[in-house]
Amino acid sequence: MRGLMRGRLGTAAGFALGAVLLLAVAPAVLPAFSLALLGKFLCFAIVAVGIGLAWGRGGMLTLGQGVFFGLGAYIMAMHMKLADASLFGGSGVPDFMSLYGSGEVPGWWEPFRSPAVTLLAVVLIPGLVALVLGLAVFKRRVKGAYFAILSQALAAAFAVFLIGQQATTGGSNGLSGFRSFFGFDLQDPNNKVMVYMIAAAVLLLSLALARQLMHSRLGELLVAVRDQEERVRFLGYDPATIKTVIYVVAAVLAGIAGALFVPLVGIISPADVGVIPSIAFLIGVAIGGRATLLGPVLGAVGIAAAQSGLSSTFPSFWLYFQGLLFVLVIGFMPGGLASLPSLVGRRRKTRAPAPVPAAPAPPAAPATSPAADEKATVPEEARR
Amino acid sequence: MELLIGQMFAGLSLGSVLLLAALGLSLTFGQMGVINMAHGEFMMAGAYTAFVVQKAISDAGVSLLVSIPAGFLVGGVLGLVLEAVLLRRMYHRPLDTLLVTFGAALILQQAARDIFGAPSVDVRAPAWLQGNLEVLGAPIPLTRLIILALSLLCLAGLILLLKATPLGRRIRAVVLNRDLAETSGVSTRRSDQLTFFIGSGLAGVAGVAVTLIGSTSPYLGTNYIVDAFLVVVAGGIGQIKGAVIAAFALGVLQSVFEYSTTASIGKVLILIVIVVFLQLRPQGIFSLKTRSLA
């Protein structure tokens, strides 16, 4: 109990500190370019919060978050293209369509002229896709490995689809060259700061949401489903519903992150949404500690920062490094950095967490991380 | 008529490539529950093996014949190394093996880029494979026929190995019940290593085969891996016959979809077909009858 109290207070204090840092300190001290870059990292962190819930807490290895990120991003990009065309071009037809396409706006673009529809779609469309896939897979009790493969195939198909539709989605070049964001001129540095602020606020909100979920009955059930799905089913709950709800939440978070990514970065292309970027989202989550609250966020920001720093200077080294990270972190430190305190042996020697035990595997004690979230998980067999 | 035969054959040919790619995957997935994302990169290693062998032996026919066993060895050894260094620690975490092997795949891809360069290279097909065979007026490329033959040959070899040798019996025992096999005196450690060697070797052979129909680049593996996994999912875990049916069905479906729509929409349709199919049979076409709940 003492730990729980400390955890509560610590979480509240940490949350307040994070809010001050992100919303007040960062805009005050960082130059405009760095702030936009930080905003991009925060978008990845929002995706990571969702992955932390679905994968870290729920054991659903989702390899298709790029799809939801991409859906949100492309919906926002389409709206911004159309708005630009009306504001600056006068014709109402986005520039690239005149180059590659028929010069006519296809019918499925038209709804995104409306800002309200766009905002709704950013949330609803990724959510709906996740709902359909989630119900289809979890209700029929398709194996966890199959879910991972299907979500990956979804990411592959989505990227191929985007590349193939040169005339209507910009093909492999993607969509870029945005000038306005809901009527605000993106050239104006003040508006850039505003977009960053929105991203930071969304990240803080999604963290608060994730924490509430983790401490709710649903969150407890989610961890139970991860560790002993059959047992939860025998207790009268439907694991499929629990998993689907969380999967939808993760997808919606990714969609919103994608929508914020576009005005911050100024381009979205299939290279940001395919198989490899989708899996790359996971490594930050794993490094930080997949089952913790803050771990995924810190890991995602850290990895994104490292990537933007290293990949331009040493492109070859970065790819080796990324591969090695996957191998070393997942292979040898599955609890991520958050499990370091317990690995160092301050407490009773525990096994590394096995977030997804195979059916006959002995239940392993999941990692607890005093640093990030005291009440991480309840060990399966508390032999005290 | 010619068009129909041509399309059917294109589907069969695509299916045979998928089958070659998926055979080894199905084996390792069924035996150990390991989802090996580096399987595609083992194919790439096989393809580059063919390229290197051709550099050494200029005669395209001889080099092809040498490449097939060489590719098998290269793929198999890579698989053994991966298994020994990483996977043997992770048998109780099957899902995490996917991410670890993905990391290995990234490293192998970058290594290929550093050794052979990013642009794609070509392996010359032997002269006696250039040309077409006329079947009912439809031209069938000989290279594709050879790949079909090769995939059937590998399939026959694998079935023979599993059904008729002591090693195959041990492998099947481990697939059915690992603990019971271990207590009955089967060394699951050895059986795992051999399975991984054979499965990865088959990936190497698949890599040699695809050099006949396309160029070789560091990204070769990524083009095949997702489709190969889908074949395993649709076919059922560890079920060779399921993989065969699924590979040819998906191959034919994909060529039909691509012919009637576009390649990009075809991919999406294939995925929808598989998800719908899993509604009917969540375990794939065939599944082992066990009493386990999973």
XYZ file of C-alpha atoms in Angstrom:
678
model
C 0.000 0.000 0.000
C 2.797 2.361 0.879
C 4.218 1.814 -2.559
C 0.855 2.493 -4.096
C 0.549 5.835 -2.331
C 4.028 6.819 -3.318
C 3.167 5.748 -6.826
C 0.053 7.928 -6.897
C 1.840 10.980 -5.587
C 4.813 10.318 -7.777
C 2.617 9.945 -10.819
C 0.770 13.188 -10.129
C 3.995 15.085 -9.497
C 5.620 13.578 -12.545
C 2.610 14.441 -14.674
C 2.668 18.056 -13.512
C 6.408 18.282 -14.110
C 6.023 16.814 -17.601
C 3.242 19.250 -18.393
C 5.340 22.231 -17.303
C 8.333 20.985 -19.282
C 6.397 20.292 -22.474
C 3.984 23.212 -22.474
C 6.020 26.006 -20.896
C 9.749 25.306 -20.798
C 10.225 23.701 -24.207
C 8.491 26.428 -26.273
C 10.376 29.081 -24.296
C 13.900 27.727 -24.715
C 13.882 25.745 -27.965
C 14.355 27.382 -31.373
C 11.506 26.918 -33.837
C 13.202 24.127 -35.779
C 13.955 22.043 -32.689
C 10.454 22.586 -31.387
C 8.927 21.204 -34.582
C 11.295 18.247 -34.320
C 10.260 17.661 -30.718
C 6.648 17.842 -31.856
C 7.364 15.064 -34.345
C 8.858 12.942 -31.565
C 5.798 13.590 -29.427
C 3.611 12.252 -32.247
C 5.591 9.011 -32.139
C 5.203 9.037 -28.365
C 1.408 9.210 -28.727
C 1.546 6.112 -30.931
C 3.785 4.507 -28.308
C 1.239 5.078 -25.543
C -1.270 3.051 -27.549
C 1.260 0.312 -28.290
C 2.176 0.202 -24.607
C -1.459 -0.512 -23.793
C -2.083 -3.036 -26.549
C 1.248 -4.843 -26.558
C 2.804 -4.178 -23.166
C -0.365 -4.614 -21.148
C -2.479 -6.726 -23.436
C 0.121 -8.897 -25.116
C -1.271 -8.079 -28.569
C 1.715 -7.767 -30.836
C 0.380 -5.165 -33.212
C 2.641 -4.723 -36.206
C 0.259 -2.506 -38.109
C 0.141 0.730 -36.146
C 1.579 2.445 -39.219
C -1.768 1.830 -40.910
C -3.697 3.790 -38.309
C -1.008 6.451 -38.149
C -1.150 6.658 -41.924
C -4.936 6.801 -42.062
C -5.000 9.731 -39.657
C -2.154 11.428 -41.457
C -3.551 10.981 -44.954
C -7.010 12.150 -43.922
C -5.503 15.298 -42.427
C -3.212 15.768 -45.432
C -6.112 15.440 -47.849
C -8.050 18.061 -45.952
C -5.084 20.416 -45.892
C -4.455 19.898 -49.606
C -8.069 20.708 -50.432
C -8.103 23.707 -48.121
C -4.884 25.019 -49.669
C -6.293 24.561 -53.139
C -9.347 26.596 -52.255
C -7.405 29.275 -50.372
C -4.407 29.773 -52.641
C -5.106 28.047 -55.928
C -8.690 29.119 -56.225
C -9.434 26.066 -58.328
C -10.100 23.758 -55.419
C -8.002 21.039 -57.054
C -4.742 20.033 -55.294
C -1.629 20.770 -57.345
C -0.336 17.216 -57.783
C -3.643 16.037 -59.231
C -3.250 18.330 -62.173
C 0.239 16.861 -62.680
C -0.480 13.133 -62.424
C -4.195 12.712 -62.479
C -7.155 13.875 -64.463
C -7.225 17.256 -62.752
C -10.490 16.281 -61.115
C -10.882 15.677 -57.404
C -12.017 12.056 -56.897
C -15.272 11.506 -55.056
C -13.747 9.945 -51.959
C -11.693 13.092 -51.351
C -14.697 15.365 -51.269
C -15.930 14.725 -47.693
C -12.574 15.908 -46.371
C -13.210 19.444 -47.560
C -15.135 19.919 -44.366
C -12.987 20.491 -41.261
C -15.570 18.862 -38.989
C -15.768 15.708 -41.093
C -11.971 15.557 -41.170
C -11.637 15.762 -37.409
C -14.268 13.086 -36.947
C -12.724 10.857 -39.606
C -9.261 11.096 -38.041
C -10.701 9.455 -34.941
C -13.394 7.241 -36.423
C -11.769 5.674 -39.482
C -8.701 4.204 -37.740
C -10.998 3.152 -34.903
C -13.373 1.406 -37.287
C -10.605 -0.433 -39.143
C -9.221 -1.638 -35.827
C -12.695 -2.627 -34.670
C -13.330 -4.738 -37.762
C -9.938 -6.445 -37.666
C -10.053 -6.834 -33.901
C -13.499 -8.432 -33.893
C -12.627 -10.645 -36.850
C -9.460 -11.916 -35.208
C -10.160 -11.948 -31.479
C -13.736 -13.198 -31.580
C -12.715 -16.239 -33.565
C -9.791 -16.809 -31.183
C -7.235 -16.630 -33.930
C -3.789 -17.268 -32.479
C -1.738 -14.346 -31.243
C 0.980 -15.008 -33.772
C -1.595 -14.929 -36.551
C -2.833 -11.570 -35.324
C 0.693 -10.190 -35.514
C 1.126 -11.486 -39.053
C -2.263 -10.212 -40.198
C -1.642 -6.755 -38.784
C 1.689 -6.754 -40.570
C 0.072 -7.823 -43.831
C -2.386 -4.967 -43.382
C 0.525 -2.526 -43.166
C 2.120 -4.041 -46.272
C -1.132 -3.912 -48.239
C -1.799 -0.334 -47.134
C 1.621 0.851 -48.313
C 1.279 -0.975 -51.645
C -2.172 0.519 -52.094
C -0.929 4.065 -51.461
C 2.007 3.674 -53.842
C -0.273 2.307 -56.534
C -2.676 5.248 -56.411
C -0.292 7.852 -57.814
C -3.076 10.052 -59.146
C -5.124 10.243 -55.973
C -2.691 9.813 -53.056
C 0.525 11.150 -54.533
C 1.949 7.625 -54.882
C 5.343 7.008 -53.329
C 5.995 10.756 -53.071
C 3.123 11.097 -50.676
C 1.471 14.416 -49.926
C 3.465 17.488 -49.006
C 3.717 21.248 -49.423
C 1.016 22.338 -47.015
C 0.518 26.047 -46.406
C -2.396 26.298 -44.044
C -3.796 24.413 -41.082
C -7.506 25.048 -40.515
C -7.072 28.582 -41.815
C -3.861 29.304 -39.891
C -0.850 30.103 -42.032
C 1.853 27.502 -41.387
C 4.589 29.926 -42.400
C 3.909 31.898 -39.229
C 6.158 30.659 -36.372
C 3.450 31.354 -33.810
C 1.145 28.900 -35.543
C 3.933 26.303 -35.579
C 4.182 26.667 -31.817
C 0.420 26.281 -31.576
C 0.501 22.964 -33.441
C 3.305 21.784 -31.189
C 1.252 22.751 -28.148
C -1.682 20.713 -29.436
C 0.584 17.688 -29.879
C 2.012 18.065 -26.381
C -1.449 18.443 -24.881
C -2.708 15.368 -26.739
C 0.247 13.362 -25.466
C -0.452 14.417 -21.872
C -4.124 13.580 -22.296
C -3.377 10.186 -23.782
C -1.017 9.452 -20.891
C -3.743 10.373 -18.433
C -6.162 8.147 -20.336
C -3.681 5.280 -20.356
C -3.140 5.611 -16.626
C -6.863 5.612 -15.926
C -7.253 2.544 -18.129
C -4.392 0.759 -16.402
C -5.935 1.309 -13.001
C -9.452 0.463 -14.073
C -11.092 -2.934 -13.981
C -10.633 -3.132 -17.741
C -6.907 -2.588 -17.324
C -6.661 -5.301 -14.697
C -8.565 -7.667 -16.953
C -6.317 -6.749 -19.849
C -3.215 -7.839 -17.950
C -5.048 -10.971 -16.868
C -5.899 -11.741 -20.487
C -2.270 -11.268 -21.410
C -1.053 -13.707 -18.790
C -3.873 -16.279 -18.650
C -6.479 -15.772 -21.330
C -8.293 -19.041 -20.724
C -8.604 -18.377 -17.023
C -10.245 -15.015 -17.732
C -12.662 -16.704 -20.091
C -13.568 -19.282 -17.461
C -14.264 -16.467 -15.025
C -17.012 -15.307 -17.335
C -15.382 -12.394 -19.128
C -14.989 -12.228 -22.870
C -11.301 -11.685 -23.657
C -12.168 -10.770 -27.246
C -14.150 -7.720 -26.151
C -11.411 -6.582 -23.794
C -8.733 -6.939 -26.443
C -10.800 -5.279 -29.160
C -11.569 -2.228 -27.000
C -7.890 -1.700 -26.207
C -6.859 -2.311 -29.797
C -9.328 0.353 -30.940
C -7.978 2.786 -28.338
C -4.439 2.162 -29.585
C -5.557 2.665 -33.180
C -7.357 5.935 -32.407
C -4.277 7.255 -30.604
C -2.142 6.358 -33.615
C -4.623 8.055 -35.942
C -4.596 11.283 -33.940
C -0.796 11.179 -33.830
C -0.708 10.835 -37.606
C -3.049 13.780 -38.049
C -0.778 15.963 -35.898
C 2.336 14.652 -37.632
C 1.308 16.186 -40.962
C 1.211 19.885 -40.005
C 4.342 19.454 -37.859
C 6.496 17.648 -40.399
C 4.893 18.850 -43.609
C 4.921 15.538 -45.475
C 3.358 12.115 -45.273
C 4.383 9.333 -47.621
C 4.113 5.537 -47.774
C 7.637 5.386 -46.332
C 6.146 6.511 -43.002
C 3.414 3.884 -42.835
C 4.669 0.557 -44.226
C 5.886 -2.621 -42.582
C 9.232 -1.345 -41.352
C 8.035 1.935 -39.791
C 5.198 0.012 -38.148
C 7.624 -2.370 -36.455
C 10.011 0.478 -35.690
C 7.317 2.011 -33.462
C 7.737 -1.012 -31.203
C 11.409 -0.665 -30.406
C 11.045 2.543 -28.430
C 8.213 0.970 -26.453
C 10.347 -2.092 -25.732
C 13.363 -0.067 -24.650
C 11.422 2.107 -22.265
C 9.552 -0.829 -20.794
C 6.535 -2.111 -22.610
C 4.338 -2.748 -19.592
C 4.897 0.597 -17.885
C 3.114 3.904 -18.257
C 5.962 6.274 -19.022
C 8.440 3.804 -20.480
C 6.943 3.708 -23.983
C 6.853 7.509 -24.192
C 10.423 8.029 -23.016
C 11.653 5.179 -25.202
C 9.858 6.455 -28.293
C 11.157 10.006 -27.848
C 14.663 8.720 -27.145
C 14.733 6.489 -30.207
C 13.268 9.158 -32.461
C 15.840 11.656 -31.235
C 18.661 9.166 -31.731
C 17.406 8.352 -35.199
C 17.172 11.938 -36.351
C 20.617 12.607 -34.919
C 22.369 9.518 -36.237
C 20.616 8.369 -39.385
C 21.530 11.470 -41.382
C 25.179 11.426 -40.297
C 25.786 7.661 -40.297
C 22.953 6.061 -42.272
C 24.570 2.639 -42.414
C 25.470 2.650 -38.736
C 21.960 3.635 -37.758
C 20.415 0.602 -39.479
C 22.852 -1.777 -37.802
C 22.162 -0.028 -34.534
C 18.412 -0.349 -34.965
C 18.717 -4.049 -35.741
C 20.999 -4.572 -32.764
C 18.589 -2.749 -30.482
C 15.813 -5.152 -31.411
C 18.072 -8.130 -30.848
C 19.541 -6.977 -27.560
C 16.549 -5.337 -25.935
C 13.902 -7.898 -26.861
C 16.268 -10.828 -26.552
C 18.088 -9.950 -23.361
C 16.125 -7.237 -21.593
C 12.469 -7.812 -22.416
C 11.337 -5.583 -19.554
C 13.207 -2.666 -21.068
C 15.129 -0.077 -19.085
C 12.297 0.027 -16.585
C 13.265 -3.447 -15.429
C 16.843 -2.418 -14.687
C 16.267 -1.695 -10.979
C 14.873 -5.169 -10.436
C 17.569 -6.701 -12.645
C 20.279 -5.057 -10.614
C 18.952 -7.116 -7.759
C 17.637 -4.637 -5.245
C 14.773 -7.023 -4.753
C 14.241 -10.751 -4.710
C 15.614 -12.333 -7.852
C 12.818 -12.454 -10.411
C 12.635 -13.873 -13.858
C 12.427 -11.532 -16.802
C 8.849 -10.780 -17.781
C 7.166 -13.001 -20.262
C 4.424 -10.754 -21.544
C 3.145 -13.434 -23.842
C 3.673 -16.869 -22.350
C 3.022 -19.713 -24.701
C 0.109 -21.891 -23.762
C 2.028 -24.474 -21.753
C 4.709 -22.115 -20.487
C 5.091 -21.587 -16.785
C 3.704 -18.205 -15.801
C 6.560 -15.816 -15.249
C 6.389 -12.860 -12.958
C 5.927 -9.732 -15.069
C 8.231 -6.834 -14.477
C 7.354 -4.206 -12.008
C 8.950 -0.852 -12.325
C 8.943 1.368 -9.324
C 10.210 4.236 -11.417
C 7.378 4.470 -13.848
C 4.309 2.921 -12.355
C 4.354 1.248 -9.002
C 1.282 -0.867 -9.514
C 2.479 -2.304 -12.777
C 1.238 -5.839 -12.677
C 0.221 -8.371 -10.125
C 2.569 -11.336 -10.309
C 0.852 -14.562 -11.200
C 2.080 -16.470 -8.169
C 2.955 -14.185 -5.298
C 5.039 -16.597 -3.270
C 5.600 -14.526 -0.205
C -8.276 -19.895 -73.953
C -4.603 -18.998 -74.249
C -5.244 -16.113 -71.934
C -6.882 -18.334 -69.358
C -4.049 -20.862 -69.461
C -1.510 -18.087 -69.259
C -3.245 -16.614 -66.231
C -3.627 -19.980 -64.555
C 0.013 -20.708 -65.093
C 1.042 -17.301 -63.816
C -0.908 -18.132 -60.684
C 0.667 -21.568 -60.359
C 4.078 -20.102 -60.881
C 3.517 -17.432 -58.255
C 2.169 -20.145 -55.994
C 5.286 -22.251 -56.477
C 7.510 -19.336 -55.472
C 5.321 -18.727 -52.432
C 5.466 -22.411 -51.594
C 9.254 -22.460 -51.771
C 9.386 -19.427 -49.523
C 6.791 -20.781 -47.107
C 7.943 -24.405 -46.791
C 10.837 -23.665 -44.482
C 8.802 -21.086 -42.619
C 6.011 -23.529 -42.008
C 8.510 -26.066 -40.723
C 10.202 -23.769 -38.204
C 6.946 -22.131 -37.166
C 5.279 -25.490 -36.580
C 8.193 -27.034 -34.784
C 9.100 -24.248 -32.416
C 6.472 -21.553 -32.682
C 9.283 -19.279 -33.774
C 8.137 -16.579 -36.167
C 11.268 -15.994 -38.160
C 11.163 -12.576 -39.788
C 14.703 -13.111 -41.055
C 13.470 -15.906 -43.308
C 13.166 -13.442 -46.181
C 16.747 -12.325 -45.595
C 17.870 -15.975 -45.743
C 16.246 -16.035 -49.180
C 18.207 -12.926 -50.054
C 21.384 -14.633 -48.859
C 20.588 -17.555 -51.151
C 20.052 -15.195 -54.064
C 23.378 -13.466 -53.467
C 24.984 -16.888 -53.162
C 23.797 -17.607 -56.692
C 25.287 -14.283 -57.762
C 28.663 -15.045 -56.172
C 28.744 -18.587 -57.551
C 28.082 -17.227 -61.011
C 30.996 -14.836 -60.602
C 33.200 -17.860 -59.910
C 31.706 -20.215 -62.507
C 30.876 -18.357 -65.658
C 28.820 -21.153 -67.215
C 25.271 -20.258 -66.265
C 23.981 -23.830 -66.297
C 26.704 -25.257 -64.063
C 26.550 -22.291 -61.713
C 22.809 -22.777 -61.270
C 23.307 -26.420 -60.367
C 26.065 -25.498 -57.917
C 24.065 -22.596 -56.494
C 21.162 -24.714 -55.315
C 23.101 -26.767 -52.737
C 25.315 -23.773 -51.950
C 22.265 -21.627 -51.292
C 20.859 -24.344 -49.077
C 24.068 -24.429 -47.061
C 24.333 -20.651 -46.715
C 20.732 -20.306 -45.613
C 21.005 -23.262 -43.286
C 24.172 -22.038 -41.606
C 22.681 -18.580 -41.102
C 19.669 -20.250 -39.539
C 21.825 -22.347 -37.246
C 23.718 -19.277 -36.080
C 20.491 -17.362 -35.435
C 19.079 -20.289 -33.516
C 22.185 -20.822 -31.429
C 22.790 -17.183 -30.563
C 19.264 -15.938 -30.005
C 16.312 -18.191 -30.405
C 17.231 -20.986 -28.034
C 16.876 -18.522 -25.167
C 13.446 -17.478 -26.305
C 11.326 -20.582 -26.733
C 9.014 -19.511 -23.969
C 8.406 -16.176 -25.696
C 7.316 -17.073 -29.230
C 5.901 -13.653 -30.078
C 9.092 -11.889 -29.095
C 11.070 -14.047 -31.496
C 9.327 -12.150 -34.272
C 10.868 -8.879 -33.149
C 14.303 -10.312 -32.451
C 14.471 -11.937 -35.864
C 13.247 -8.670 -37.368
C 16.297 -7.036 -35.827
C 18.473 -9.759 -37.333
C 16.764 -9.123 -40.672
C 17.618 -5.415 -40.518
C 21.252 -6.247 -39.809
C 21.429 -8.754 -42.676
C 19.816 -6.266 -45.063
C 22.308 -3.588 -44.195
C 25.167 -6.071 -44.456
C 24.001 -6.966 -47.979
C 23.865 -3.278 -48.835
C 27.423 -2.781 -47.573
C 28.823 -5.868 -49.296
C 26.980 -5.882 -52.624
C 25.731 -2.296 -52.834
C 22.176 -1.057 -52.808
C 21.453 -1.316 -56.561
C 20.129 -4.666 -57.667
C 22.319 -7.222 -59.438
C 21.300 -9.817 -62.002
C 22.041 -13.503 -62.215
C 22.061 -14.802 -65.790
C 19.757 -17.700 -66.480
C 21.334 -20.494 -68.539
C 20.676 -20.450 -72.288
C 18.584 -23.612 -72.228
C 16.161 -21.907 -69.882
C 15.600 -18.927 -72.135
C 12.516 -19.359 -74.189
C 8.984 -20.544 -73.890
C 7.156 -23.799 -73.958
C 3.921 -23.743 -75.961
C 1.021 -25.255 -74.031
C -2.234 -25.204 -76.022
C -1.024 -22.080 -77.757
C -0.072 -20.256 -74.556
C 3.625 -19.430 -74.080
C 4.956 -20.647 -70.756
C 8.401 -19.321 -69.748
C 10.805 -22.185 -69.072
C 12.333 -20.479 -66.044
C 8.978 -20.544 -64.328
C 8.524 -24.202 -65.160
C 11.892 -24.927 -63.563
C 10.873 -23.083 -60.415
C 7.663 -25.081 -60.296
C 9.683 -28.279 -60.660
C 12.153 -27.171 -58.021
C 9.448 -26.333 -55.515
C 7.765 -29.698 -56.070
C 11.132 -31.388 -55.678
C 11.793 -29.614 -52.387
C 8.286 -30.484 -51.254
C 8.803 -34.159 -52.100
C 12.142 -34.168 -50.315
C 10.659 -32.594 -47.225
C 7.727 -34.994 -47.111
C 10.076 -37.924 -47.562
C 12.297 -36.652 -44.779
C 9.374 -36.177 -42.387
C 7.590 -39.412 -43.197
C 10.355 -41.906 -43.810
C 13.380 -41.077 -41.720
C 14.036 -41.396 -37.994
C 14.894 -37.699 -37.929
C 11.536 -36.853 -39.482
C 9.770 -38.990 -36.923
C 11.508 -37.121 -34.146
C 10.603 -33.773 -35.692
C 6.963 -34.768 -35.953
C 7.008 -35.965 -32.369
C 8.297 -32.608 -31.176
C 5.653 -30.770 -33.201
C 2.915 -32.847 -31.626
C 4.087 -32.756 -28.035
C 7.409 -31.282 -27.113
C 7.476 -32.364 -23.477
C 6.407 -35.898 -24.182
C 8.996 -36.183 -26.942
C 11.674 -34.980 -24.573
C 10.700 -37.474 -21.898
C 10.650 -40.234 -24.500
C 14.307 -39.660 -25.205
C 14.097 -37.392 -28.244
C 16.673 -34.638 -27.968
C 14.493 -31.618 -28.697
C 17.602 -29.450 -28.742
C 19.068 -31.396 -31.668
C 15.756 -31.686 -33.407
C 15.262 -27.923 -33.121
C 18.676 -27.222 -34.594
C 18.141 -29.595 -37.500
C 14.687 -28.226 -38.195
C 16.034 -24.728 -38.262
C 18.879 -25.740 -40.508
C 16.558 -27.421 -43.003
C 13.931 -24.680 -42.884
C 16.459 -21.912 -43.394
C 18.210 -23.952 -46.064
C 14.940 -24.151 -47.971
C 14.791 -20.359 -47.780
C 18.240 -20.267 -49.388
C 17.044 -22.541 -52.204
C 14.013 -20.309 -52.693
C 16.380 -17.380 -52.988
C 18.389 -19.124 -55.688
C 15.153 -19.907 -57.526
C 13.874 -16.338 -57.582
C 17.087 -15.106 -59.219
C 15.733 -16.759 -62.373
C 12.692 -14.502 -62.542
C 13.935 -11.197 -61.190
C 16.911 -9.206 -60.072
C 18.513 -9.486 -56.658
C 18.609 -6.603 -54.226
C 18.983 -6.197 -50.456
C 15.210 -5.773 -50.304
C 14.475 -9.125 -51.933
C 13.404 -10.712 -48.670
C 10.907 -8.031 -47.723
C 9.033 -8.600 -50.969
C 8.304 -12.212 -50.107
C 8.165 -12.485 -46.342
C 4.679 -11.111 -45.729
C 3.115 -13.274 -48.430
C 4.980 -16.328 -47.191
C 3.658 -15.743 -43.694
C 0.140 -15.399 -45.019
C 0.530 -18.794 -46.673
C 1.506 -20.309 -43.320
C -1.408 -18.613 -41.576
C -3.947 -19.745 -44.157
C -2.499 -23.252 -44.333
C -2.348 -23.987 -40.638
C 0.670 -24.264 -38.402
C 3.139 -26.988 -39.151
C 0.952 -28.441 -41.845
C 2.869 -29.060 -45.040
C -0.221 -29.999 -47.023
C -1.988 -26.895 -45.774
C 0.928 -24.772 -46.926
C 0.805 -26.387 -50.392
C -2.899 -25.734 -50.866
C -2.674 -22.235 -49.446
C 0.336 -21.292 -51.575
C -1.248 -22.308 -54.859
C -4.649 -20.911 -53.895
C -3.142 -17.558 -52.948
C -0.960 -17.546 -56.056
C -3.912 -18.143 -58.373
C -6.115 -15.676 -56.470
C -3.455 -13.006 -56.592
C -2.887 -13.334 -60.324
C -6.652 -13.289 -60.920
C -7.061 -10.171 -58.772
C -4.105 -8.459 -60.399
C -5.464 -9.281 -63.821
C -8.961 -8.017 -63.080
C -8.022 -4.996 -60.934
C -4.598 -3.521 -60.207
C -1.683 -4.906 -58.245
C -2.277 -2.522 -55.370
C -5.962 -3.336 -54.967
C -5.182 -7.027 -55.457
C -3.003 -7.042 -52.338
C -5.794 -5.564 -50.260
C -8.314 -8.064 -51.657
C -6.033 -11.004 -50.827
C -5.796 -9.829 -47.251
C -9.580 -9.507 -46.986
C -9.993 -13.028 -48.399
C -7.626 -14.417 -45.765
C -9.321 -12.613 -42.881
C -12.718 -13.855 -44.078
C -11.315 -17.368 -44.448
C -10.016 -17.272 -40.884
C -13.569 -16.518 -39.748
C -14.507 -19.930 -41.091
C -11.367 -21.760 -40.004
C -9.393 -19.842 -37.372
C -6.783 -22.597 -37.289
C -6.095 -22.515 -41.016
C -6.963 -25.178 -43.562
C -5.582 -28.010 -41.489
C -4.780 -28.071 -37.835
C -3.362 -30.634 -35.491
C -6.038 -32.246 -33.403
C -5.018 -31.669 -29.825
C -6.874 -31.154 -26.607
C -5.080 -27.974 -25.743
C -7.199 -24.879 -25.391
C -4.969 -22.605 -27.383
